[in-house]
Amino acid sequence: MLKRRHAALGAGLGVAALALSACGASGGGTAAEGPATELGETEGGEVSILAWPGYVEDGTNDPAVDWVSPFEEATGCSVTSQTYGTSDEAFNLTREGGFDVIAASGDLTLRLIASEAVQELNTDLIESYDAIFPFLKEQEWNSVDGAVYGIPHGYGANLLAYNTDVFSEAPTSWSVVFDDAEANTGAITAYDSPIYIADAAVYLMTHEPDLGIENPYALDEEQLAAAVDLLEGQRQHIGEYWSDYLLEVQGLEAGSIVAGTTWQVVVNSLTEGTPVDVVLPEEGATGWSDSWMVSAGTEQTPCAYAWLDWIASPEGNAMATEYFGEAPNNAEACDFTQDPGHCESYHAGDEEYASQIYYWTTPIAECLDGRTDVECTDYSAWTEAWQQIQG
């Protein structure tokens, strides 16, 4: 069932998105003067949502998968949605306007905050907020100076997938895709995005400690250059970079990929009997904790907040995170998943496991590790570096 659902999800990436009416939302707008202090009635309202595929399901892709209709029935808010394929695409669409709510990964959130495209949130108006795992709340990718801009959705790690026929024992280090990649040249894979530079930085934190990297998203010029060197060395051993995870599924099943960065959902989607497993290496791993954000220019605040409350609730969050393939944001959601083993599979609420994950965060010039004696490289520098890496 899960494989069929995710196949439909992946296919949706290649389909033109539905055109959206403004639904009461203006453009990128200017930042609201502080968070909302009270909410009006939702009945008759609208909410226009920009999100990853699989985050706003209304039964169109699968009649059995629908958490939009219960929301509409309970609140009286009408939902329209549009999907995006990359965080860069989402940034451009958000700046163009027309959306009330945005689902953003950590490589997008700070860009939206800095450009004043989203507003500070009053979490007292979101009943479901209290139950969210504490290690996901008020983090550097969803909050700034104590002000909350994003409500955590779900989370997961970028794991190391390996072919069990090739590796008789589970690898313990990312070295199999970096320093030791030559042993499987042409059969290594990596995520196709500038944010993958952070994966190299995580590896260097352990193997080149003299570089002084403390946060893989806070790299000065020297540290970024070291990460680029590592990735340029890896490039000759890459068989294929991936962004659509269904392509990685195909490679792992065919055996043309024997090691590389992956998501838990990829392994869960493999044909039974495929000799592939995953591990969280000793160096730790990057990962994601997506956030729901409200447009600074929305005129649909009641419905926008209502959606954030619903999608963070145990029932709503369970449906959305199980369908997509990630850990839910709260423990109570585990009581609502169709698969009783879902939360165990995704390590939901496991703080020790979560502590090994460096969640995607937008690189900015102000060093996120607290350094003030140097300037760090921002996302534009990472984008330029990624183009250099790929030649």
XYZ file of C-alpha atoms in Angstrom:
391
model
C 0.000 0.000 0.000
C 2.730 2.461 0.979
C 4.711 1.780 -2.175
C 1.664 2.427 -4.355
C 0.938 5.642 -2.521
C 4.467 6.935 -2.837
C 4.612 5.997 -6.497
C 1.562 8.188 -7.050
C 3.190 10.924 -5.009
C 6.377 10.793 -7.041
C 4.476 10.809 -10.311
C 2.809 14.001 -9.161
C 6.162 15.767 -9.271
C 6.063 15.661 -13.031
C 2.525 16.967 -13.397
C 1.828 20.645 -13.875
C 0.498 22.175 -10.656
C -3.078 23.374 -10.514
C -3.534 27.100 -11.035
C -4.434 28.944 -7.863
C -6.685 31.848 -7.233
C -5.379 34.345 -4.707
C -7.823 33.051 -2.100
C -7.515 36.241 -0.149
C -3.727 36.131 0.020
C -1.648 38.984 -1.268
C 1.924 38.791 -2.536
C 5.070 38.234 -0.516
C 3.919 41.232 1.484
C 5.587 42.863 4.416
C 5.970 41.374 7.834
C 2.976 41.677 10.116
C 3.370 43.946 13.142
C 3.798 41.160 15.644
C 1.874 37.888 15.792
C -1.909 37.627 15.796
C -3.501 38.115 19.204
C -6.941 36.731 18.426
C -8.702 34.836 15.647
C -12.042 35.448 13.990
C -14.540 32.950 12.621
C -13.377 30.405 10.076
C -16.762 29.594 8.526
C -16.796 30.672 4.890
C -13.082 31.359 4.869
C -10.414 30.040 2.519
C -6.821 28.905 2.815
C -4.390 28.548 -0.074
C -1.478 26.198 0.691
C 1.916 25.704 -0.947
C 3.485 22.408 0.099
C 5.567 19.381 -0.756
C 3.642 16.668 -2.657
C 1.858 14.434 -0.164
C 1.379 17.096 2.506
C -2.105 18.266 1.476
C -4.077 15.219 0.342
C -7.791 15.484 -0.444
C -8.456 12.028 -1.908
C -7.485 12.966 -5.467
C -4.366 10.777 -5.573
C -5.925 8.031 -3.448
C -9.578 8.078 -2.319
C -8.519 6.493 0.963
C -6.056 9.294 1.721
C -7.805 12.504 2.674
C -7.142 14.819 5.604
C -8.362 17.936 3.802
C -12.062 17.060 3.816
C -12.267 16.520 7.604
C -10.588 19.899 8.064
C -12.994 21.639 5.710
C -16.001 20.038 7.379
C -14.845 20.934 10.885
C -13.799 24.528 10.177
C -15.830 25.713 7.212
C -12.569 26.725 5.496
C -12.151 25.903 1.821
C -8.707 24.546 0.866
C -6.789 24.970 -2.371
C -3.218 23.789 -2.741
C -0.229 23.742 -5.040
C 2.835 21.516 -4.829
C 6.485 22.286 -5.499
C 9.498 20.136 -6.296
C 12.401 21.986 -4.656
C 12.892 24.544 -1.904
C 14.261 27.027 -4.437
C 11.052 26.728 -6.446
C 8.997 27.231 -3.291
C 10.946 30.377 -2.403
C 10.212 31.935 -5.785
C 6.530 30.957 -5.675
C 6.138 32.354 -2.170
C 7.683 35.648 -3.171
C 5.242 35.871 -6.079
C 2.405 35.571 -3.563
C -1.006 33.964 -3.644
C -0.533 31.631 -0.677
C -1.718 31.814 2.917
C 0.273 28.859 4.277
C 3.611 27.370 3.231
C 5.167 24.028 4.197
C 8.909 24.675 4.230
C 11.996 22.589 4.867
C 14.899 23.990 6.842
C 16.813 24.988 3.723
C 13.968 27.407 2.953
C 12.603 28.695 6.255
C 15.239 31.284 7.102
C 15.118 32.659 3.576
C 11.377 33.211 3.949
C 11.845 34.856 7.337
C 14.672 37.108 6.141
C 12.658 38.228 3.109
C 9.661 39.001 5.371
C 7.489 36.625 3.361
C 6.161 34.900 6.499
C 4.931 36.158 9.861
C 5.720 35.481 13.486
C 3.233 33.058 15.029
C 1.336 33.166 18.313
C 1.571 29.554 19.470
C -0.975 30.235 22.232
C -3.563 30.276 19.446
C -2.539 26.801 18.248
C -3.918 24.220 20.661
C -1.914 21.336 19.192
C 1.414 23.091 19.707
C 1.921 21.981 23.316
C 2.026 18.261 22.422
C 4.764 18.643 19.790
C 8.082 17.037 20.744
C 10.161 19.685 22.569
C 13.296 18.937 20.511
C 11.478 20.154 17.383
C 10.189 23.440 18.784
C 11.935 26.822 18.805
C 14.923 25.618 16.832
C 17.234 27.650 14.609
C 15.402 26.589 11.446
C 11.904 27.613 12.617
C 12.508 30.445 15.093
C 14.586 33.625 15.332
C 15.520 35.391 18.575
C 12.776 33.592 20.471
C 10.091 34.406 17.889
C 8.381 31.334 16.404
C 7.774 31.378 12.645
C 7.190 27.696 11.946
C 5.119 24.877 13.425
C 6.972 21.530 13.192
C 5.371 18.997 10.856
C 7.383 15.763 10.750
C 11.050 14.870 10.642
C 13.536 12.332 9.402
C 17.218 11.611 8.824
C 19.208 11.415 5.615
C 20.477 7.889 6.139
C 23.147 5.734 4.508
C 21.641 3.057 2.261
C 23.823 0.066 1.450
C 23.506 -3.132 -0.557
C 23.779 -6.064 1.838
C 25.215 -8.320 -0.888
C 28.083 -5.871 -1.402
C 28.577 -5.029 2.270
C 28.586 -8.211 4.351
C 28.539 -6.045 7.471
C 26.669 -2.798 7.940
C 28.906 0.228 7.301
C 29.515 2.350 10.373
C 30.805 5.467 8.611
C 30.004 7.769 5.714
C 33.515 6.944 4.477
C 31.964 4.429 2.047
C 30.627 7.351 -0.013
C 33.557 9.697 0.571
C 37.127 8.542 1.252
C 36.412 4.902 0.332
C 33.991 5.545 -2.537
C 36.489 4.292 -5.137
C 35.768 0.721 -4.040
C 32.295 1.077 -5.564
C 32.908 3.736 -8.170
C 29.943 4.423 -10.424
C 27.533 2.873 -7.942
C 27.456 5.693 -5.366
C 24.547 8.116 -5.132
C 23.960 11.449 -3.393
C 21.166 13.970 -2.952
C 21.090 16.567 -5.727
C 20.966 19.893 -3.875
C 23.316 22.562 -2.533
C 22.176 21.554 0.954
C 24.064 18.261 0.442
C 27.225 20.245 1.157
C 26.202 19.919 4.807
C 26.533 16.117 4.530
C 30.181 16.592 3.619
C 30.554 19.032 6.512
C 29.149 16.457 8.951
C 31.757 13.974 7.764
C 34.559 16.531 8.080
C 33.512 17.409 11.636
C 34.751 13.962 12.680
C 37.534 13.269 10.203
C 39.131 16.725 9.948
C 38.496 18.278 13.357
C 41.197 20.918 12.806
C 38.792 22.648 10.442
C 36.779 23.612 13.515
C 33.335 22.875 12.041
C 30.757 22.878 14.834
C 27.609 23.359 12.778
C 27.443 21.910 9.238
C 25.304 24.863 8.127
C 27.760 27.454 9.471
C 30.788 27.237 7.198
C 33.312 30.006 6.687
C 35.143 30.215 3.365
C 37.910 27.807 4.396
C 35.426 25.243 5.738
C 33.233 25.509 2.658
C 36.283 25.012 0.438
C 37.144 21.823 2.340
C 33.611 20.486 1.888
C 33.734 21.334 -1.822
C 37.060 19.516 -2.190
C 35.566 16.420 -0.577
C 32.513 16.509 -2.833
C 34.565 17.120 -5.968
C 36.544 14.016 -5.078
C 33.299 12.103 -4.612
C 31.889 13.305 -7.941
C 33.939 10.883 -10.059
C 32.405 7.947 -8.183
C 28.771 9.079 -8.394
C 26.607 7.006 -10.690
C 23.641 9.351 -10.379
C 22.497 12.197 -8.168
C 18.851 12.052 -7.138
C 16.144 14.460 -6.043
C 13.100 12.344 -6.968
C 13.475 9.463 -4.526
C 11.618 7.045 -6.805
C 14.658 7.183 -9.102
C 16.790 6.055 -6.186
C 14.323 3.248 -5.489
C 14.828 2.031 -9.059
C 18.612 2.177 -8.752
C 18.682 0.298 -5.465
C 16.340 -2.379 -6.786
C 18.379 -2.784 -9.965
C 21.655 -2.951 -8.026
C 23.160 -0.065 -10.018
C 23.354 1.846 -6.719
C 25.069 0.098 -3.822
C 25.573 2.957 -1.349
C 24.487 6.520 -0.787
C 22.342 8.982 1.081
C 18.677 8.060 1.342
C 15.434 8.413 3.290
C 13.752 5.721 5.363
C 10.752 5.845 3.039
C 12.981 4.777 0.139
C 13.878 1.516 1.855
C 10.278 1.000 2.965
C 9.242 1.334 -0.692
C 11.647 -1.277 -2.075
C 10.342 -4.524 -3.514
C 10.376 -7.250 -0.893
C 13.647 -9.140 -1.012
C 15.767 -6.239 -2.308
C 19.148 -6.623 -0.539
C 19.268 -3.088 0.865
C 19.290 -1.751 4.403
C 20.005 1.612 6.063
C 22.133 2.828 8.929
C 22.701 6.075 10.791
C 26.514 6.325 10.650
C 28.716 7.148 13.620
C 29.355 10.690 12.379
C 25.641 11.494 12.569
C 23.579 12.673 9.614
C 21.743 15.601 8.150
C 17.971 15.492 8.169
C 14.847 17.545 7.902
C 12.170 18.923 10.158
C 9.615 20.677 7.980
C 7.647 23.662 9.234
C 4.219 25.125 8.538
C 4.410 28.896 8.077
C 1.859 31.662 7.515
C 2.298 34.261 4.775
C 2.958 37.792 5.962
C 0.400 39.062 3.470
C -2.484 36.697 4.203
C -5.981 38.010 4.769
C -7.129 34.548 5.845
C -5.496 34.370 9.278
C -8.286 32.362 11.006
C -8.215 29.585 8.401
C -4.418 29.674 8.192
C -4.105 29.126 11.944
C -6.847 26.503 11.840
C -4.863 24.542 9.251
C -1.689 24.732 11.355
C -3.636 23.471 14.369
C -5.194 20.585 12.397
C -2.028 19.414 10.655
C -0.171 19.440 13.994
C -2.925 17.535 15.796
C -2.429 13.816 16.549
C -4.994 12.650 13.997
C -4.077 15.061 11.204
C -0.351 14.708 11.722
C -0.548 10.922 11.797
C -2.264 10.797 8.412
C 0.125 13.249 6.760
C 3.419 11.918 8.103
C 2.560 8.251 7.590
C 1.537 8.885 3.996
C 4.695 10.852 3.210
C 7.032 8.594 5.183
C 8.468 10.417 8.202
C 8.200 10.587 11.965
C 5.190 12.518 13.324
C 5.675 15.625 15.442
C 3.953 14.274 18.568
C 3.677 10.995 20.476
C -0.119 10.857 20.422
C -0.060 10.654 16.622
C 1.332 7.126 16.961
C -2.106 5.992 18.169
C -3.649 7.037 14.831
C -1.253 5.506 12.275
C -2.567 2.631 10.168
C 0.730 0.801 10.529
C 1.245 0.063 14.243
C 4.993 -0.091 13.638
C 5.262 3.256 11.863
C 6.583 5.280 14.801
C 9.119 2.626 15.716
C 10.337 2.445 12.122
C 10.870 6.206 11.981
C 12.203 6.561 15.563
C 9.414 8.937 16.548
C 10.151 10.696 19.833
C 13.547 9.017 20.211
C 15.574 11.977 21.472
C 18.879 10.090 21.421
C 18.337 9.229 17.768
C 17.152 12.764 16.987
C 20.216 14.256 18.683
C 22.395 12.689 15.979
C 20.543 14.558 13.238
C 21.685 17.956 11.957
C 18.410 19.312 10.598
C 18.454 21.269 7.351
C 18.931 24.953 8.096
C 19.451 27.738 5.577
C 23.105 28.856 5.584
C 23.357 32.596 6.232
C 26.217 35.082 6.539
C 25.706 35.368 10.293
C 27.357 32.224 11.603
C 24.759 29.936 13.146
C 27.373 28.449 15.475
C 27.735 31.775 17.307
C 31.061 32.895 15.829
C 31.360 36.638 15.378
C 35.005 36.927 14.280
C 34.308 35.579 10.773
C 31.551 35.751 8.205
C 29.950 32.510 7.147
C 28.973 31.537 3.612
C 25.308 31.957 2.731
C 23.000 29.861 0.570
C 23.930 31.733 -2.606
C 27.573 30.775 -2.037
C 26.501 27.159 -1.491
C 24.494 27.233 -4.715
C 27.512 28.515 -6.635
C 29.691 25.862 -4.986
C 27.246 23.101 -5.908
C 27.353 24.177 -9.552
C 31.148 24.003 -9.345
C 31.009 20.505 -7.846
C 28.765 19.206 -10.586
C 30.842 20.847 -13.289
